[in-house]
Amino acid sequence: MADQTLSAPLPALAGATPGRARQVWRRFRRRPAAVAGLALVAGFLALAVIGPLVTADPAAQDYSAPLAPPSGGHLLGTDDLGRDLLARIAYGARVSLEAGVLSVLLAMVVGVPIGLVAGYYRRFLDPVVMRLVDVVLAFPFLIFAVGMAAILGPSLRNVIIALGVSQLPGIIRVTRGEVLTLRELDYVAAAVADGAGDGRIMFRYVLPGATSTLIVQATVGIPTAIIGEATLSFLGLGVQPPTPSWGVVLTDAQQFLDQAPWLAIWPGVMIALSTLGFNLLGDGLRDALDPRSVR
Amino acid sequence: MNAPVLEVKDLVKHYPIRRGGRSVRAVDGVSLSVGPGEVLGLVGESGSGKSTIGRCVLRLTEPTAGSVSLGGRDVTHLSRRALRPLRRDVHMVFQDPYSSLNPRFTVGQIVAEPLRRHGVARGAEAETRVREMLERVGLSADMRTRRPHELSGGQRQRVGLARALVLEPKLVVADEPVSALDVSVQASVLNLIADLQRDMGFSCLFITHDLSVVEFLADRIAVMYLGRIVETGPTEKIFAEPQHPYTQALLSAAPEPDPVRQRERRRVVLGGEVPSPLDPPTGCRFHTRCPIAVDTCRTDEPRLTGVREADRPVACHLVTPSAVPDLTEGN
Ligand SMILES: Nc1ncnc2c1ncn2[C@@H]1O[C@H](COP(=O)(O)OP(=O)(O)OP(=O)(O)O)[C@@H](O)[C@H]1O
Ligand code: SF4
Ligand SMILES: [Mg+2]
């Protein structure tokens, strides 16, 4: 307890005290899978942020080397138009990151307040909200996203909206479940006995208790959205060529599977690794943030 | 005459159960009152409905029927907004020291919260009052910056007490405030509550499953069984001459500090389980476990009336002006 201020890893865990953040980090660190997940996510973030700054122009066409295999000039080879695959992958990471993070953010910003209010006013609002949520959840996530994207039309912005709306019911459900438990705690009763208003109770007493769960939910929502973006773009419902999203690169690669298999392998590997990374990170956070898990 | 600080009349609380349209009859027609500066000990086994009464008094739960009056004013149907100013005079101490304090707040914020909510004090003035209150409950004023998870159970319970008392309420509902604590700290917290009650003069509804806890604290005692009060009266009288068979059983099970008396005392061991409040027994609710039950007990519900003395009503067919059943006899 003496050196609480020395280091506070993961300070972003909202509402966490320094002592608690340290404890969470200690538990997290002990899980190799969680650390591997963190490393993969860090690598993915580095690729998305720094990659496009140091690689070639993803749109520049090298007419001398179409469908070139990996070499010194083009580390991962080139596509049919002679565009550098590494540059396209790096730029694609940026698109994936944008789609993943922004759609989850959208779902959280809209879904958390709805779940909070539904759970808090469970007598009046909950039945209606949950009925709607169940209707949407009856569709598989991707089917719903494809439907939304088809209606909205293809663009990155619409992909983000489609994926965000598709994740909404899940976020509402998780938030509402947490709120139903948290609102029964004695410190909430004490706040009511103090005469605190509903808004204050919801945002200062109930919601902070749900942050751990919501952080985990957001972390595992990102890979779902990354796959969603790739799928929509692959189907032509998402990001449009020439913007090099991983899904777009995969679509292009389809026709050249025999001559240039690396064109399909690299985006596939990237999708797999980044989603694996976020999922491992989410699982690790879930265990580390759960006070009941063994130290 | 002085209006009672708290008056509960024919309180009923049924929790509907999803399946079958039945309901848990947690509280089934309870009346009680607490006068100015008085401590009423509400005693009963787990599940008898004690906490439910406490929660209804603070309108943390809406009663199914009956009424709750604070200082002579019926608050049963007041809107939450209209109730808010009245909350200044009533507060609660909870059983679980771990879930009763917001883990995100510092101790100082927790104790200052009632002051802020009622616009009594803010800023430096609030801080002074928080310091004073913390010292009054036996904590150092430096605790203000700590968070609940850094405190022991006893310290947390003192923080809960400070929060409940900082507005100097007229009534405190204390729901088993020491039963979750280590035995070694129970006595000190109980003594603290007794001292504060004497100094500040608040009325108290003290809920406990352990009669011995209220012996020195309560002026009067009400004994509950399955959602009903079966006996009530001044503490000394209840301890000296318990009339209801259930009270006798509870008293005989309570630990006796004097070893000589402990050896002499005959224990009454109740057979059977507490019946489910979903489907309480007909007649006297205690008849399934009462060693001296007679046929009438299974069909007729005894009324809670002052059979022998007006100030200590009891609900038992066998208590008559000329006789009190004695379970310890001949066993
Ligand atoms: N929210 C609820 N929904 C359904 N049943 C409930 C609810 N709250 C309490 N009960 C039931 O009501 C009955 C009385 O509960 P209550 O908590 O008032 O008892 P208690 O005397 O305080 O017991 P304990 O000593 O265990 O705290 C119990 O059978 C309990 O299961
Ligand atoms: S009424 Fe009958 S069953 Fe109930 S306590 Fe008295 S003797 Fe026992
Ligand atoms: Mg209770």
GROMACS .gro file of N, CA, C and O and ligand atoms in nm, chain B residues 45-52 95 175-176 207, ligand 3:
model
   49
  340GLU      N    1  -3.613  -1.484   1.363
  340GLU     CA    2  -3.520  -1.565   1.286
  340GLU      C    3  -3.505  -1.509   1.145
  340GLU      O    4  -3.585  -1.427   1.100
  341SER      N    5  -3.405  -1.563   1.074
  341SER     CA    6  -3.384  -1.526   0.935
  341SER      C    7  -3.511  -1.553   0.854
  341SER      O    8  -3.574  -1.657   0.869
  342GLY      N    9  -3.551  -1.458   0.773
  342GLY     CA   10  -3.667  -1.477   0.687
  342GLY      C   11  -3.799  -1.438   0.752
  342GLY      O   12  -3.904  -1.450   0.690
  343SER      N   13  -3.795  -1.387   0.876
  343SER     CA   14  -3.921  -1.356   0.942
  343SER      C   15  -3.979  -1.223   0.893
  343SER      O   16  -4.094  -1.191   0.925
  344GLY      N   17  -3.902  -1.146   0.817
  344GLY     CA   18  -3.955  -1.022   0.759
  344GLY      C   19  -3.904  -0.895   0.823
  344GLY      O   20  -3.955  -0.787   0.794
  345LYS      N   21  -3.801  -0.906   0.904
  345LYS     CA   22  -3.749  -0.788   0.976
  345LYS      C   23  -3.696  -0.683   0.880
  345LYS      O   24  -3.733  -0.565   0.888
  346SER      N   25  -3.608  -0.724   0.788
  346SER     CA   26  -3.551  -0.626   0.696
  346SER      C   27  -3.658  -0.562   0.610
  346SER      O   28  -3.652  -0.444   0.577
  347THR      N   29  -3.756  -0.643   0.572
  347THR     CA   30  -3.863  -0.590   0.488
  347THR      C   31  -3.935  -0.475   0.559
  347THR      O   32  -3.967  -0.373   0.497
  390GLN      N   33  -2.674  -0.407   0.716
  390GLN     CA   34  -2.608  -0.523   0.774
  390GLN      C   35  -2.469  -0.548   0.714
  390GLN      O   36  -2.373  -0.570   0.787
  470ASP      N   37  -3.034  -0.222   1.070
  470ASP     CA   38  -3.068  -0.358   1.030
  470ASP      C   39  -2.950  -0.452   1.054
  470ASP      O   40  -2.859  -0.460   0.973
  471GLU      N   41  -2.951  -0.520   1.164
  471GLU     CA   42  -2.843  -0.611   1.203
  471GLU      C   43  -2.706  -0.549   1.181
  471GLU      O   44  -2.622  -0.604   1.111
  502ILE      N   45  -3.291  -0.388   1.442
  502ILE     CA   46  -3.329  -0.520   1.393
  502ILE      C   47  -3.218  -0.620   1.424
  502ILE      O   48  -3.100  -0.592   1.400
  629MG      MG   49  -3.259  -0.908   0.715
   0.00000   0.00000   0.00000
